[in-house]
C-alpha cells in the first residue's frame, strides 16, 4: 500500500520513449545493454527550454553535458570583456540539432568553466547527464559507468585531435599571411 | 528574443517560489511536529551510514528497493545481536550507578562544602553554599526527569519507530525525491542547485561518518583505559564520553566529569584520580593528533570562531541537539552562501 502511494506520488512522465530513443542513438551509450540504458534513463534530467533561453553561459562553472532530444541549440562565444555584451560581440560557433550533444568536458573537469554559451534557438527538450550522477553511476554500477566513461574519453580525445588539427591549419594560414606581408 | 523574456522570467519566478515553498513547508513541518526533528535527524544519520553499504549491494546487480530491504533486515539482525550482547553489562552498570546516585550527591555536597568554608573566609559578606546548591540542582533535575519519564518514554517510542521508517524511505527514494525537487528548479539555477545539493550531500555524509568514527574511537580508548585502571562503570562512562565528544570543545570536558566524581566518591587517591583523568587526556590527544586532522578537518573547513558561535547559537535555539547539529548546519550554510555568491558575482572568467 505504501509503495503504491509512493509510486503514484513520484509517477514517471510519459516521456520515457523520447529519453530512450535519444540515449540509444548517442555514441556515449552505444555499448550499453538494455538494463544499463534503463539505468542511464533514470539518472538523466529532462529539461525544457524556450527559444532564446540560455542553457548555460560562457564563464559559468559547468556540471555536465546535454543531449538534444528535440529542437535546436546555438553555441555562442562572447568576445566582449564587459558583462553585458552586445549582439555584435557574439558569434555563433555552431548550430546543434537533434541527436547532438555538448558540454561533455564538464563531466570530467571539476569546477571547469564553460568555454562558450548555449542558447535554445527553438523550443528544446534536453537530457542532462551531470558529473555527480556519473560519479554515482561509476560507484554503484562500475561496469556500465566504465563503458560510458571510456566512450566519453574517446569523444574528448577525438575533439582534442580535431582542435589540434585546426590549430595546425590556422598556424599555417597565419604563417602564410605573415610571409605574404613580409614580401615586398 | 525579447518577446520571450517575459514568459521565461514569469516561469522562473513561479518555479523558484514552488521550490522554496516546498522546502519551507518541509522545514516548518519537521520543526513543528513533536519528535519529528529528532526522528528526521537520526534517520539522516542512519541513511548516511548505510548508503555506502547500499552502493556495494547495488554493485552486485541488486536493485535499490530490494537492496534497501535486504540491508535493513541484516542491520536489524545485527542490532538485535549487538543489543543482546551489550545491553546486559550496560543495564547492570546503569542500574548500579542509579542506585548509588545518593552517595555521589552526598560526595559532591561534602567536597564542595570544604571549599565553601574557605570561600566564606574570604567573602564574609556573602552567604556561600555551593555544595548544597549543586546537590539541590542535581536532586531537582533527577526528580523532574523521573516525573517526565513516562511522557519521555512514550515520545521515545514514537521516535524509535519513526527513525527506521524514515531512514528506509530516505535510502530507497531519497534520490527520486531530490530529482523531483530539482526538476522544479528554474533552468537558470538548475546546474547550480544540482551541484550544490551534491556538495551538501557529500559534506554532510562525510561529516556524519567522520564524527561517528571519532566518537567510537574516543569511546573505545576511554573504555580500554578505564578498564585498565580498574575504574567502575567503564562501559557506561565510555558510551557517555563517546556521545559528549560529538559536541566540540565543551563535550570532552563534560565527558570526564562523571568519571572524576565517581572515582572521588569511591575514596580513590589523588594519584588514582589523575590516572583516570589521564585516560581521557590520552583519548583526547589521539583524537586531536590523529582522528581530527585525518578524518574530520578535511570535511568541514570552518574557522574556530565560527565553530564557537555556531555552537552557542545552536545551544540557544535547540539545546543539546542544537549543539550537536550546529557544525554541519553552519558548514552547509557557508557552502550555500559561497556557492551562490560565486555564481552571482564571479561566474564570468
XYZ file of C-alpha atoms in Angstrom:
533
model
C 0.000 0.000 0.000
C 2.797 2.386 0.965
C 4.719 1.507 -2.160
C 1.605 2.026 -4.270
C 1.035 5.512 -2.835
C 4.713 6.379 -3.109
C 4.930 5.209 -6.710
C 1.916 7.346 -7.573
C 3.348 10.462 -5.983
C 6.538 10.099 -7.990
C 4.955 8.651 -11.102
C 7.213 8.972 -14.112
C 6.121 11.182 -17.043
C 5.261 9.640 -20.370
C 8.435 10.905 -21.998
C 10.445 7.717 -21.432
C 10.375 6.898 -25.156
C 11.927 10.271 -26.093
C 14.581 9.646 -23.489
C 15.360 6.091 -24.544
C 15.422 6.956 -28.260
C 17.801 9.865 -27.686
C 20.066 7.828 -25.425
C 20.106 4.762 -27.689
C 21.242 6.850 -30.643
C 24.079 8.518 -28.783
C 27.680 7.409 -29.200
C 28.326 7.625 -25.433
C 25.800 4.921 -24.676
C 26.184 2.653 -27.702
C 27.963 -0.098 -25.731
C 25.284 -0.332 -23.066
C 22.764 -3.143 -22.747
C 19.023 -2.652 -22.192
C 19.294 -2.709 -18.384
C 22.213 -0.298 -18.336
C 20.343 2.046 -20.690
C 17.376 1.953 -18.308
C 19.738 2.959 -15.555
C 21.016 5.915 -17.591
C 17.391 6.885 -18.310
C 16.767 7.002 -14.583
C 19.728 9.292 -13.881
C 19.478 11.848 -16.730
C 17.474 15.015 -16.134
C 14.967 16.102 -18.754
C 14.794 19.903 -19.162
C 12.625 22.054 -21.437
C 13.817 25.389 -22.833
C 12.072 28.185 -24.697
C 13.601 29.955 -27.723
C 16.220 32.470 -26.581
C 16.676 30.862 -23.187
C 20.260 30.231 -22.087
C 21.112 26.622 -21.224
C 24.409 27.788 -19.780
C 26.580 30.871 -20.104
C 30.214 31.254 -21.024
C 32.354 31.511 -17.867
C 29.887 29.690 -15.609
C 31.114 26.607 -13.741
C 29.854 23.600 -15.688
C 28.429 20.496 -14.047
C 27.629 18.281 -17.001
C 26.602 17.685 -20.597
C 23.350 17.939 -22.543
C 21.883 15.770 -25.288
C 19.464 17.396 -27.703
C 16.246 15.338 -27.830
C 14.124 17.982 -29.582
C 14.737 21.419 -31.125
C 17.951 23.283 -31.943
C 20.680 24.988 -29.913
C 23.197 27.698 -30.828
C 26.679 27.582 -29.338
C 27.815 31.180 -28.931
C 31.106 32.797 -27.959
C 31.181 36.233 -26.337
C 34.216 38.272 -27.395
C 33.394 41.295 -25.210
C 35.128 41.965 -21.908
C 32.093 43.628 -20.324
C 29.471 41.587 -18.517
C 26.697 42.622 -20.909
C 27.959 42.015 -24.414
C 26.160 43.317 -27.496
C 24.995 41.030 -30.299
C 27.905 42.285 -32.428
C 30.385 40.908 -29.895
C 28.809 37.450 -30.029
C 29.487 34.923 -32.720
C 27.657 31.676 -33.317
C 30.202 28.879 -33.384
C 27.826 26.142 -34.387
C 24.163 25.180 -34.576
C 23.238 21.875 -32.996
C 20.239 19.723 -33.882
C 18.505 16.591 -32.559
C 20.973 13.874 -31.534
C 23.867 16.271 -30.950
C 25.424 16.734 -27.528
C 27.502 19.459 -25.912
C 29.227 20.446 -22.650
C 30.745 16.991 -22.119
C 34.068 18.434 -20.880
C 32.302 19.426 -17.640
C 31.756 15.718 -16.891
C 35.457 15.167 -16.358
C 36.639 18.637 -15.328
C 35.817 19.599 -11.727
C 34.822 23.276 -11.417
C 35.775 23.893 -15.046
C 34.229 26.971 -16.663
C 32.102 26.850 -19.792
C 34.128 27.973 -22.806
C 31.013 29.099 -24.718
C 27.331 29.804 -24.148
C 24.490 27.525 -25.286
C 21.166 29.145 -26.247
C 17.956 27.431 -27.346
C 17.083 28.667 -30.839
C 13.701 26.838 -30.869
C 11.602 25.067 -28.232
C 14.002 22.422 -26.925
C 13.943 19.229 -24.927
C 17.363 18.416 -23.476
C 18.616 15.463 -21.497
C 21.266 16.451 -18.970
C 23.865 14.000 -17.683
C 25.784 15.562 -14.808
C 29.050 14.851 -13.036
C 27.506 13.875 -9.646
C 25.215 11.382 -11.427
C 28.102 9.954 -13.459
C 30.157 9.561 -10.269
C 27.205 7.830 -8.621
C 26.878 5.528 -11.639
C 30.587 4.669 -11.515
C 30.275 3.881 -7.809
C 27.068 1.839 -7.865
C 27.382 0.230 -11.332
C 31.110 0.319 -12.231
C 30.695 -1.808 -15.369
C 28.081 0.398 -17.052
C 29.705 3.574 -15.719
C 33.089 2.402 -17.037
C 31.677 1.868 -20.538
C 30.241 5.409 -20.566
C 33.491 6.874 -19.176
C 35.532 5.075 -21.842
C 33.307 6.394 -24.656
C 33.464 9.844 -23.100
C 37.268 9.690 -23.098
C 37.152 8.641 -26.754
C 34.896 11.600 -27.663
C 37.096 14.048 -25.760
C 40.205 12.583 -27.398
C 38.648 12.962 -30.854
C 37.663 16.564 -30.102
C 41.199 17.265 -28.860
C 42.667 15.815 -32.059
C 40.256 17.881 -34.177
C 41.217 21.005 -32.220
C 44.932 20.234 -32.632
C 44.451 19.742 -36.386
C 42.514 23.008 -36.577
C 45.264 24.858 -34.671
C 47.857 23.440 -37.084
C 45.814 24.666 -40.068
C 45.361 28.112 -38.500
C 49.100 28.338 -37.706
C 49.918 27.505 -41.319
C 47.470 30.159 -42.532
C 48.971 32.682 -40.096
C 52.487 31.840 -41.276
C 51.354 32.171 -44.864
C 49.814 35.585 -44.160
C 52.965 36.734 -42.327
C 55.098 35.595 -45.261
C 52.839 37.460 -47.702
C 53.110 40.624 -45.602
C 56.902 40.428 -45.317
C 57.303 40.016 -49.093
C 57.927 43.362 -50.848
C 14.354 37.086 -28.298
C 12.978 39.961 -26.235
C 9.372 38.762 -26.740
C 10.211 35.542 -24.880
C 11.919 37.305 -21.968
C 8.698 37.967 -20.023
C 7.194 34.434 -20.044
C 10.600 32.903 -19.191
C 11.036 35.313 -16.274
C 7.494 34.593 -15.058
C 8.005 30.839 -15.278
C 11.301 31.169 -13.409
C 9.628 33.116 -10.605
C 6.846 30.535 -10.249
C 9.248 27.620 -10.266
C 11.540 29.295 -7.726
C 8.564 30.120 -5.497
C 7.405 26.480 -5.808
C 10.772 25.022 -4.781
C 11.229 27.463 -1.899
C 7.618 26.832 -0.815
C 8.125 23.064 -0.705
C 11.415 23.423 1.195
C 9.943 25.876 3.711
C 6.820 23.710 4.226
C 9.042 20.678 4.833
C 11.240 22.534 7.321
C 8.193 24.011 9.135
C 6.583 20.565 9.349
C 9.758 18.990 10.739
C 10.167 21.765 13.318
C 6.517 21.922 14.389
C 5.573 18.235 14.727
C 6.688 16.881 18.094
C 9.579 14.444 17.792
C 9.836 14.758 14.001
C 13.054 16.806 14.094
C 14.885 14.225 16.199
C 13.488 11.351 14.097
C 14.461 13.047 10.821
C 17.980 13.858 12.035
C 18.525 10.349 13.383
C 17.110 8.863 10.157
C 19.502 11.083 8.167
C 22.435 9.815 10.234
C 21.317 6.216 9.633
C 20.854 6.897 5.899
C 24.324 8.360 5.511
C 25.819 5.441 7.434
C 24.056 2.794 5.355
C 24.330 4.465 1.941
C 27.921 3.332 1.192
C 26.892 -0.257 2.004
C 23.893 0.069 -0.309
C 26.241 1.170 -3.117
C 28.147 -2.095 -2.676
C 24.916 -4.106 -2.716
C 23.894 -2.343 -5.953
C 27.235 -3.367 -7.465
C 26.148 -6.999 -7.144
C 23.304 -6.199 -9.555
C 20.613 -5.983 -6.868
C 18.165 -3.105 -7.416
C 17.937 -0.310 -4.851
C 14.487 -1.228 -3.441
C 15.367 -4.868 -2.787
C 18.852 -3.846 -1.643
C 17.378 -1.416 0.919
C 15.028 -4.094 2.291
C 17.872 -6.606 2.485
C 20.154 -4.084 4.174
C 17.503 -3.199 6.755
C 16.857 -6.860 7.572
C 20.589 -7.525 8.048
C 21.072 -4.281 10.038
C 18.101 -5.172 12.256
C 19.520 -8.659 12.856
C 22.932 -7.222 13.741
C 21.319 -4.644 16.023
C 19.483 -7.405 17.901
C 22.699 -9.447 18.312
C 24.772 -6.410 19.410
C 21.910 -5.325 21.686
C 21.747 -8.756 23.300
C 25.500 -8.692 23.877
C 25.841 -5.110 25.084
C 22.576 -4.454 26.913
C 23.175 -6.682 29.992
C 26.503 -5.078 31.073
C 25.281 -1.584 30.191
C 21.991 -2.112 32.062
C 23.768 -3.627 35.048
C 26.217 -0.714 35.237
C 23.448 1.868 34.738
C 21.283 0.311 37.491
C 24.240 0.227 39.843
C 25.045 3.855 39.007
C 21.416 4.944 39.666
C 21.251 3.060 42.972
C 24.457 4.693 44.124
C 23.416 8.178 42.949
C 22.609 9.467 46.500
C 26.152 8.531 47.544
C 27.609 10.610 44.717
C 25.343 13.575 45.503
C 26.477 13.461 49.142
C 30.053 13.250 47.971
C 29.620 16.402 45.816
C 27.990 18.156 48.792
C 30.878 17.222 51.121
C 33.538 18.021 48.537
C 32.233 21.499 47.709
C 31.355 22.081 51.371
C 35.088 22.114 52.169
C 35.632 24.928 49.661
C 32.551 26.812 50.866
C 34.302 27.320 54.212
C 37.456 28.621 52.536
C 35.469 30.977 50.293
C 33.322 32.203 53.191
C 36.531 33.140 54.986
C 37.468 35.475 52.142
C 33.997 36.773 51.293
C 32.326 37.123 54.670
C 29.549 39.408 53.436
C 28.179 36.764 51.083
C 26.387 33.578 52.018
C 28.148 30.852 50.083
C 26.716 27.357 49.920
C 27.845 25.877 46.622
C 27.645 22.271 47.847
C 24.018 22.490 48.888
C 23.094 24.334 45.690
C 24.791 21.788 43.424
C 23.215 18.897 45.313
C 19.777 20.588 45.194
C 20.180 21.172 41.465
C 21.046 17.509 40.829
C 18.172 16.316 43.037
C 15.668 18.645 41.300
C 16.906 17.627 37.844
C 16.716 13.947 38.757
C 13.231 14.422 40.247
C 11.863 16.255 37.199
C 13.492 13.666 34.932
C 11.732 10.847 36.801
C 8.430 12.780 36.679
C 8.716 13.271 32.939
C 9.947 9.739 32.348
C 6.558 8.239 31.230
C 5.942 11.066 28.715
C 9.571 10.851 27.584
C 9.330 7.069 27.151
C 6.153 7.472 25.040
C 7.829 10.076 22.817
C 10.993 7.974 22.583
C 8.928 5.002 21.435
C 7.335 7.088 18.615
C 10.744 8.469 17.638
C 12.299 4.982 17.645
C 9.520 3.706 15.382
C 9.802 6.681 13.034
C 13.594 6.521 12.624
C 13.818 3.210 10.697
C 10.642 4.053 8.756
C 12.010 7.415 7.579
C 15.520 6.022 7.002
C 14.111 3.222 4.827
C 12.371 5.671 2.503
C 15.282 8.119 2.555
C 17.567 5.320 1.358
C 15.134 3.858 -1.153
C 13.615 7.019 -2.602
C 15.872 9.847 -1.425
C 17.407 10.309 -4.867
C 13.989 10.209 -6.572
C 12.613 12.890 -4.221
C 15.728 15.017 -4.718
C 15.407 14.672 -8.540
C 11.707 15.571 -8.365
C 12.560 18.713 -6.411
C 15.406 19.567 -8.801
C 13.030 19.223 -11.768
C 11.091 22.213 -10.377
C 14.174 24.447 -10.166
C 14.225 27.137 -12.899
C 16.639 26.439 -15.770
C 18.768 29.441 -14.792
C 19.611 27.890 -11.404
C 19.376 24.206 -12.294
C 23.090 23.350 -12.611
C 23.866 25.463 -9.546
C 21.183 23.699 -7.468
C 22.290 20.264 -8.671
C 25.940 20.968 -7.895
C 25.067 22.461 -4.514
C 22.842 19.542 -3.497
C 25.652 17.133 -4.452
C 28.256 19.086 -2.467
C 25.967 19.331 0.582
C 25.261 15.613 0.332
C 28.969 14.748 0.184
C 29.842 17.151 3.012
C 27.085 16.067 5.422
C 27.668 12.379 4.648
C 31.398 12.732 5.247
C 30.859 14.769 8.388
C 28.403 12.296 9.949
C 30.578 9.277 9.173
C 33.721 11.063 10.432
C 32.139 12.225 13.705
C 30.646 8.802 14.418
C 34.013 7.173 13.774
C 35.604 9.752 16.082
C 33.031 9.005 18.821
C 33.640 5.260 18.501
C 37.442 5.689 18.685
C 37.240 8.006 21.721
C 34.712 5.679 23.412
C 36.899 2.632 22.756
C 40.077 4.318 24.081
C 38.226 5.536 27.211
C 36.739 2.054 27.799
C 40.125 0.370 27.449
C 41.827 2.933 29.696
C 39.169 2.818 32.435
C 39.181 -0.970 32.354
C 42.986 -0.969 32.710
C 42.966 1.417 35.696
C 40.087 -0.546 37.229
C 37.549 2.301 37.291
C 33.892 1.393 37.938
C 31.255 1.509 35.121
C 33.763 1.592 32.226
C 31.089 0.767 29.597
C 28.600 3.483 30.690
C 31.364 6.088 31.067
C 32.860 5.182 27.677
C 29.475 5.484 25.909
C 28.918 8.835 27.673
C 32.398 10.067 26.658
C 31.810 8.997 23.048
C 28.462 10.811 22.857
C 29.601 14.011 24.586
C 32.690 14.070 22.353
C 30.319 14.882 19.459
C 29.960 18.386 20.943
C 33.120 20.324 20.051
C 35.200 21.947 22.829
C 32.571 21.540 25.601
C 31.854 17.825 25.092
C 35.218 16.340 26.151
C 35.144 18.352 29.434
C 31.568 17.255 30.172
C 32.588 13.677 29.352
C 35.289 13.470 32.025
C 33.216 14.930 34.921
C 31.200 11.781 35.867
C 34.350 9.637 35.973
C 36.103 12.084 38.323
C 33.022 12.345 40.594
C 32.572 8.567 40.717
C 36.211 7.777 41.481
C 36.470 10.623 44.025
C 33.305 9.359 45.746
C 34.801 5.884 45.973
C 37.702 7.275 48.017
C 40.291 6.881 45.265
C 43.597 8.604 45.923
C 44.566 11.787 44.053
C 47.082 9.790 42.023
C 44.427 7.273 41.004
C 42.009 10.060 40.038
C 44.829 11.619 37.998
C 45.193 8.221 36.294
C 41.506 8.299 35.334
C 41.914 11.871 34.074
C 44.931 10.851 32.004
C 42.834 8.144 30.303
C 40.522 10.893 28.993
C 43.557 13.047 28.181
C 45.105 10.241 26.100
C 41.758 9.762 24.300
C 41.695 13.496 23.510
C 45.339 13.510 22.364
C 44.617 10.617 19.965
C 41.503 12.469 18.800
C 43.258 15.815 18.292
C 46.505 14.469 16.785
C 45.170 11.706 14.557
C 41.403 11.461 14.158
C 40.523 15.146 13.665
C 43.350 16.027 11.213
C 42.975 12.810 9.226
C 39.208 12.438 9.184
C 37.169 15.425 10.383
C 39.129 18.565 9.413
C 39.263 17.632 5.744
C 35.490 17.640 5.583
C 34.456 20.809 7.429
C 36.529 23.899 6.794
C 35.258 26.336 9.413
C 37.174 28.921 11.421
C 37.319 28.075 15.177
C 35.480 31.348 15.994
C 32.689 30.356 13.572
C 32.532 26.936 15.269
C 32.153 28.504 18.744
C 29.498 30.988 17.551
C 27.621 28.164 15.801
C 27.672 26.015 18.976
C 26.448 28.898 21.160
C 23.658 29.740 18.703
C 22.750 26.056 18.378
C 22.524 25.617 22.153
C 20.323 28.747 22.435
C 17.884 27.539 19.780
C 17.732 23.756 20.263
C 19.717 22.950 23.413
C 21.991 19.873 23.294
C 20.542 18.834 19.913
C 21.405 22.298 18.582
C 24.991 21.909 19.799
C 25.255 18.560 18.016
C 23.930 19.802 14.666
C 25.391 23.322 14.771
C 28.617 22.466 12.886
C 27.051 20.652 9.885
C 24.327 23.327 9.656
C 26.965 26.090 9.730
C 29.093 24.355 7.106
C 26.070 23.815 4.826
C 25.105 27.494 5.207
C 28.678 28.553 4.417
C 28.781 26.293 1.359
C 25.398 27.555 0.106
C 26.266 31.220 0.597
C 29.723 30.976 -1.004
C 28.365 28.976 -3.960
C 25.511 31.433 -4.586
C 27.811 34.426 -4.097
C 30.318 32.909 -6.527
C 27.587 32.246 -9.072
C 26.123 35.730 -8.803
C 29.380 37.692 -8.867
C 32.265 35.712 -10.350
C 30.880 33.317 -12.906
C 32.440 35.288 -15.698
C 36.076 34.412 -16.160
